[in-house]
């Protein structure tokens, strides 16, 4: 999809769906998995679930800029839907870069419509020390052992892509069934109950335990070099910032709605000031999308700025909503909790440091 008008039409389609079908239920979607499933299905019906997949594989193949606009759009209306669908979009992107043609044929043409839904479970590879999930090469594939601490989408996704550390430091990524399974070889995968999360609980985030699990070569997505995830985090440092910006816009929407009901001059002033800053951050982040456009440190600062804006705009939404913001199903309450998630999602030590530096700077 290269035509600029087509890309804008796709964003308009997504926005009208989100405004009409998601906004009225946003608070319920945050805690009700069945409603979240309906919202995800609605995205599949509009072929919005494989935006980075080439058209030759049945995807939409939008430009980088369009994808980042989309990443900012969804959390403006529902953090839970944004968080859930991005797992699947990431899995589709990983499969696109695989050399396993038969695996691609099995999955990619069905991912845009949501006929096949796939999650991811490899954040444990970011951790230092003894790997949480280990893989040993065996005849015909790998044997996996360990615990995947976070996998989102239990009950939504049929499979997920796991990341496991090899003895030589490389990492193997492979497709796993996202359902309790016993193998004839004696391997097993089991899942915890969904975690009691403060925000986006409906996304059903669980822990997976792998016991002597045999991952056959035909289910391998790829093997990555040692440290590849850290290089990737560094290269893509800005990307998670678009979710934070979407969250900031959700806070601004509450501020604007409140002003329309209570036309106090200071509300307008706060909205205009924050809105101008969000727009400025957005423009700077769009300009920084090309990895060579500016030094990594500057892109890291933009990520920290977006996080800072999400928290401040959510705090502004709480402030103008007064005591009602403490009501569990109030929109400001949900956005405030979503700002928490977008502060820490995809967090590296460098992002943690930059986020804190921005908080304490005068």
CSV table of N, CA and C in Angstrom, one decimal, residues 116-202:
chain,number,residue,atom,x,y,z
A,116,UNK,N,-5.9,-16.0,12.0
A,116,UNK,CA,-4.9,-16.6,12.8
A,116,UNK,C,-4.3,-15.5,13.7
A,117,UNK,N,-4.3,-15.7,15.0
A,117,UNK,CA,-3.8,-14.7,15.9
A,117,UNK,C,-2.7,-15.2,16.7
A,118,UNK,N,-1.6,-14.4,16.8
A,118,UNK,CA,-0.3,-14.9,17.3
A,118,UNK,C,0.2,-13.8,18.3
A,119,UNK,N,0.7,-14.3,19.5
A,119,UNK,CA,1.3,-13.4,20.5
A,119,UNK,C,2.8,-13.5,20.4
A,120,UNK,N,3.4,-12.9,21.4
A,120,UNK,CA,4.9,-12.9,21.6
A,120,UNK,C,5.3,-13.1,23.0
A,121,UNK,N,6.4,-13.8,23.2
A,121,UNK,CA,6.9,-14.0,24.6
A,121,UNK,C,8.4,-14.1,24.6
A,122,UNK,N,9.0,-12.9,24.4
A,122,UNK,CA,10.5,-12.9,24.4
A,122,UNK,C,11.2,-11.8,25.2
A,123,UNK,N,10.3,-11.0,26.0
A,123,UNK,CA,10.9,-9.9,26.8
A,123,UNK,C,12.0,-10.4,27.8
A,124,UNK,N,11.9,-11.7,28.2
A,124,UNK,CA,12.8,-12.3,29.1
A,124,UNK,C,14.3,-12.3,28.6
A,125,UNK,N,14.4,-12.2,27.3
A,125,UNK,CA,15.7,-12.1,26.7
A,125,UNK,C,16.4,-10.8,27.0
A,126,UNK,N,15.7,-9.8,27.4
A,126,UNK,CA,16.3,-8.5,27.8
A,126,UNK,C,17.0,-8.6,29.2
A,127,UNK,N,16.6,-9.6,30.0
A,127,UNK,CA,17.1,-9.7,31.3
A,127,UNK,C,18.6,-10.2,31.3
A,128,UNK,N,19.3,-9.7,32.3
A,128,UNK,CA,20.7,-10.2,32.4
A,128,UNK,C,20.7,-11.4,33.4
A,129,UNK,N,21.9,-12.1,33.5
A,129,UNK,CA,22.0,-13.2,34.4
A,129,UNK,C,21.6,-14.5,33.7
A,130,UNK,N,21.3,-15.5,34.5
A,130,UNK,CA,20.9,-16.8,34.0
A,130,UNK,C,19.6,-16.7,33.2
A,131,UNK,N,19.6,-17.2,31.9
A,131,UNK,CA,18.4,-17.0,31.1
A,131,UNK,C,17.2,-17.8,31.7
A,132,UNK,N,16.0,-17.1,31.6
A,132,UNK,CA,14.8,-17.7,32.1
A,132,UNK,C,14.3,-18.9,31.3
A,133,UNK,N,14.5,-18.8,30.0
A,133,UNK,CA,14.1,-19.9,29.0
A,133,UNK,C,15.4,-20.3,28.2
A,134,UNK,N,15.7,-21.6,28.4
A,134,UNK,CA,16.9,-22.1,27.7
A,134,UNK,C,16.5,-23.0,26.6
A,135,UNK,N,17.3,-23.0,25.5
A,135,UNK,CA,17.1,-24.0,24.4
A,135,UNK,C,18.4,-24.8,24.2
A,136,UNK,N,18.3,-26.1,24.0
A,136,UNK,CA,19.4,-26.9,23.7
A,136,UNK,C,19.2,-27.5,22.3
A,137,UNK,N,20.1,-27.4,21.4
A,137,UNK,CA,20.0,-28.0,20.1
A,137,UNK,C,19.9,-29.6,20.3
A,138,UNK,N,18.9,-30.2,19.7
A,138,UNK,CA,18.7,-31.6,19.7
A,138,UNK,C,18.4,-32.0,18.2
A,139,UNK,N,18.4,-33.3,18.0
A,139,UNK,CA,18.1,-33.8,16.6
A,139,UNK,C,16.7,-33.3,16.1
A,140,UNK,N,16.7,-32.6,15.0
A,140,UNK,CA,15.5,-32.1,14.4
A,140,UNK,C,14.9,-30.9,15.0
A,141,UNK,N,15.6,-30.2,15.9
A,141,UNK,CA,15.1,-29.0,16.5
A,141,UNK,C,15.8,-28.6,17.8
A,142,UNK,N,15.0,-28.2,18.8
A,142,UNK,CA,15.6,-27.7,20.1
A,142,UNK,C,14.7,-28.2,21.2
A,143,UNK,N,15.3,-28.4,22.4
A,143,UNK,CA,14.6,-28.7,23.6
A,143,UNK,C,14.6,-27.4,24.5
A,144,UNK,N,13.3,-27.0,24.8
A,144,UNK,CA,13.2,-25.7,25.6
A,144,UNK,C,12.8,-26.0,27.0
A,145,UNK,N,13.3,-25.3,27.9
A,145,UNK,CA,13.0,-25.4,29.4
A,145,UNK,C,13.0,-24.1,30.0
A,146,UNK,N,12.1,-23.8,30.9
A,146,UNK,CA,12.1,-22.6,31.7
A,146,UNK,C,10.7,-21.9,31.7
A,147,UNK,N,10.8,-20.7,32.2
A,147,UNK,CA,9.5,-19.9,32.4
A,147,UNK,C,9.5,-18.6,31.6
A,148,UNK,N,8.4,-18.4,30.9
A,148,UNK,CA,8.2,-17.2,30.1
A,148,UNK,C,7.4,-16.3,31.0
A,149,UNK,N,8.0,-15.2,31.6
A,149,UNK,CA,7.2,-14.5,32.7
A,149,UNK,C,6.0,-13.7,32.2
A,150,UNK,N,6.0,-13.3,31.0
A,150,UNK,CA,4.9,-12.5,30.5
A,150,UNK,C,4.5,-12.9,29.1
A,151,UNK,N,3.3,-13.4,28.9
A,151,UNK,CA,2.8,-13.6,27.6
A,151,UNK,C,1.3,-13.1,27.6
A,152,UNK,N,1.1,-12.1,26.8
A,152,UNK,CA,-0.3,-11.5,26.7
A,152,UNK,C,-1.1,-12.1,25.7
A,153,UNK,N,-2.4,-12.3,26.0
A,153,UNK,CA,-3.4,-12.7,24.9
A,153,UNK,C,-3.9,-14.2,25.1
A,154,UNK,N,-3.8,-14.7,26.3
A,154,UNK,CA,-4.3,-16.1,26.6
A,154,UNK,C,-5.8,-16.1,26.3
A,155,UNK,N,-6.2,-17.0,25.5
A,155,UNK,CA,-7.7,-17.1,25.1
A,155,UNK,C,-8.0,-16.3,23.9
A,156,UNK,N,-7.0,-15.4,23.5
A,156,UNK,CA,-7.2,-14.6,22.2
A,156,UNK,C,-6.4,-15.3,21.1
A,157,UNK,N,-5.2,-15.5,21.4
A,157,UNK,CA,-4.2,-16.0,20.4
A,157,UNK,C,-4.1,-17.5,20.4
A,158,UNK,N,-4.0,-18.1,19.2
A,158,UNK,CA,-3.8,-19.6,19.1
A,158,UNK,C,-2.3,-20.0,19.4
A,159,UNK,N,-1.4,-19.1,19.1
A,159,UNK,CA,0.0,-19.4,19.2
A,159,UNK,C,0.8,-18.2,19.7
A,160,UNK,N,2.0,-18.4,20.2
A,160,UNK,CA,2.8,-17.2,20.4
A,160,UNK,C,4.3,-17.6,20.0
A,161,UNK,N,5.1,-16.5,19.8
A,161,UNK,CA,6.5,-16.7,19.4
A,161,UNK,C,7.3,-16.6,20.7
A,162,UNK,N,8.0,-17.6,21.0
A,162,UNK,CA,8.8,-17.6,22.2
A,162,UNK,C,10.3,-17.3,21.9
A,163,UNK,N,11.0,-16.7,22.8
A,163,UNK,CA,12.4,-16.5,22.6
A,163,UNK,C,13.2,-17.3,23.7
A,164,UNK,N,14.2,-18.1,23.3
A,164,UNK,CA,14.9,-18.9,24.2
A,164,UNK,C,16.4,-18.8,23.9
A,165,UNK,N,17.2,-18.8,25.0
A,165,UNK,CA,18.6,-18.6,24.9
A,165,UNK,C,19.3,-19.9,24.6
A,166,UNK,N,20.2,-19.9,23.6
A,166,UNK,CA,21.0,-21.0,23.3
A,166,UNK,C,22.3,-21.0,24.2
A,167,UNK,N,23.0,-22.1,24.3
A,167,UNK,CA,24.2,-22.2,25.2
A,167,UNK,C,25.3,-21.2,24.7
A,168,UNK,N,25.3,-20.9,23.4
A,168,UNK,CA,26.4,-20.0,22.9
A,168,UNK,C,26.0,-18.5,22.9
A,169,UNK,N,24.8,-18.2,23.6
A,169,UNK,CA,24.4,-16.8,23.7
A,169,UNK,C,23.4,-16.3,22.6
A,170,UNK,N,23.3,-17.1,21.5
A,170,UNK,CA,22.3,-16.7,20.5
A,170,UNK,C,20.9,-17.0,21.1
A,171,UNK,N,19.9,-16.6,20.3
A,171,UNK,CA,18.5,-16.9,20.8
A,171,UNK,C,17.7,-17.5,19.6
A,172,UNK,N,16.9,-18.5,20.0
A,172,UNK,CA,16.1,-19.2,19.0
A,172,UNK,C,14.6,-18.7,19.3
A,173,UNK,N,13.9,-18.3,18.2
A,173,UNK,CA,12.5,-17.9,18.3
A,173,UNK,C,11.7,-18.9,17.6
A,174,UNK,N,10.6,-19.4,18.2
A,174,UNK,CA,9.8,-20.4,17.6
A,174,UNK,C,8.4,-20.3,18.0
A,175,UNK,N,7.5,-20.9,17.2
A,175,UNK,CA,6.0,-20.9,17.5
A,175,UNK,C,5.6,-21.9,18.5
A,176,UNK,N,4.8,-21.5,19.5
A,176,UNK,CA,4.4,-22.4,20.5
A,176,UNK,C,2.8,-22.4,20.6
A,177,UNK,N,2.2,-23.5,20.9
A,177,UNK,CA,0.7,-23.4,21.1
A,177,UNK,C,0.4,-22.7,22.3
A,178,UNK,N,-0.6,-21.7,22.2
A,178,UNK,CA,-1.0,-20.9,23.4
A,178,UNK,C,-2.1,-21.6,24.1
A,179,UNK,N,-1.9,-22.8,24.4
A,179,UNK,CA,-2.9,-23.6,25.2
A,179,UNK,C,-2.1,-24.8,25.8
A,180,UNK,N,-2.6,-25.2,27.0
A,180,UNK,CA,-1.9,-26.3,27.7
A,180,UNK,C,-1.7,-27.5,26.8
A,181,UNK,N,-0.5,-28.0,26.6
A,181,UNK,CA,-0.2,-29.0,25.7
A,181,UNK,C,0.8,-30.0,26.3
A,182,UNK,N,0.5,-31.3,26.0
A,182,UNK,CA,1.5,-32.4,26.4
A,182,UNK,C,1.9,-33.0,25.1
A,183,UNK,N,3.2,-33.2,24.9
A,183,UNK,CA,3.8,-33.8,23.7
A,183,UNK,C,4.0,-35.3,23.9
A,184,UNK,N,3.9,-36.0,22.8
A,184,UNK,CA,4.2,-37.5,22.9
A,184,UNK,C,5.6,-37.7,23.4
A,185,UNK,N,6.5,-36.8,23.1
A,185,UNK,CA,7.9,-36.9,23.6
A,185,UNK,C,8.1,-36.7,25.1
A,186,UNK,N,7.0,-36.3,25.7
A,186,UNK,CA,7.1,-36.0,27.2
A,186,UNK,C,7.2,-34.5,27.5
A,187,UNK,N,7.3,-33.7,26.5
A,187,UNK,CA,7.4,-32.2,26.7
A,187,UNK,C,6.0,-31.7,27.1
A,188,UNK,N,6.1,-30.5,27.8
A,188,UNK,CA,4.8,-29.9,28.2
A,188,UNK,C,4.9,-28.4,28.3
A,189,UNK,N,3.8,-27.8,28.0
A,189,UNK,CA,3.7,-26.3,28.3
A,189,UNK,C,2.4,-26.1,29.1
A,190,UNK,N,2.6,-25.3,30.2
A,190,UNK,CA,1.4,-25.0,31.0
A,190,UNK,C,1.4,-23.5,31.3
A,191,UNK,N,0.2,-23.0,31.7
A,191,UNK,CA,0.0,-21.6,31.8
A,191,UNK,C,-0.6,-21.3,33.2
A,192,UNK,N,-0.2,-20.1,33.7
A,192,UNK,CA,-0.8,-19.6,35.0
A,192,UNK,C,-2.1,-19.1,34.7
A,193,UNK,N,-2.8,-18.7,35.8
A,193,UNK,CA,-4.1,-17.9,35.7
A,193,UNK,C,-3.7,-16.5,35.2
A,194,UNK,N,-4.6,-15.8,34.5
A,194,UNK,CA,-4.3,-14.4,34.1
A,194,UNK,C,-3.9,-13.6,35.3
A,195,UNK,N,-2.9,-12.7,35.1
A,195,UNK,CA,-2.4,-11.9,36.2
A,195,UNK,C,-3.4,-10.8,36.6
A,196,UNK,N,-3.4,-10.5,37.9
A,196,UNK,CA,-4.3,-9.4,38.4
A,196,UNK,C,-3.6,-8.0,38.1
A,197,UNK,N,-3.7,-7.5,36.9
A,197,UNK,CA,-3.1,-6.3,36.6
A,197,UNK,C,-4.0,-5.1,36.9
A,198,UNK,N,-3.4,-4.0,37.2
A,198,UNK,CA,-4.1,-2.7,37.5
A,198,UNK,C,-4.8,-2.2,36.3
A,199,UNK,N,-4.1,-2.3,35.1
A,199,UNK,CA,-4.6,-1.7,33.9
A,199,UNK,C,-4.6,-2.9,32.8
A,200,UNK,N,-5.5,-2.8,31.9
A,200,UNK,CA,-5.6,-3.7,30.8
A,200,UNK,C,-5.6,-5.2,31.2
A,201,UNK,N,-6.3,-5.5,32.3
A,201,UNK,CA,-6.4,-6.8,32.9
A,201,UNK,C,-7.1,-7.8,31.8
A,202,UNK,N,-7.9,-7.2,31.0
A,202,UNK,CA,-8.7,-8.0,30.0
A,202,UNK,C,-7.8,-8.7,29.0
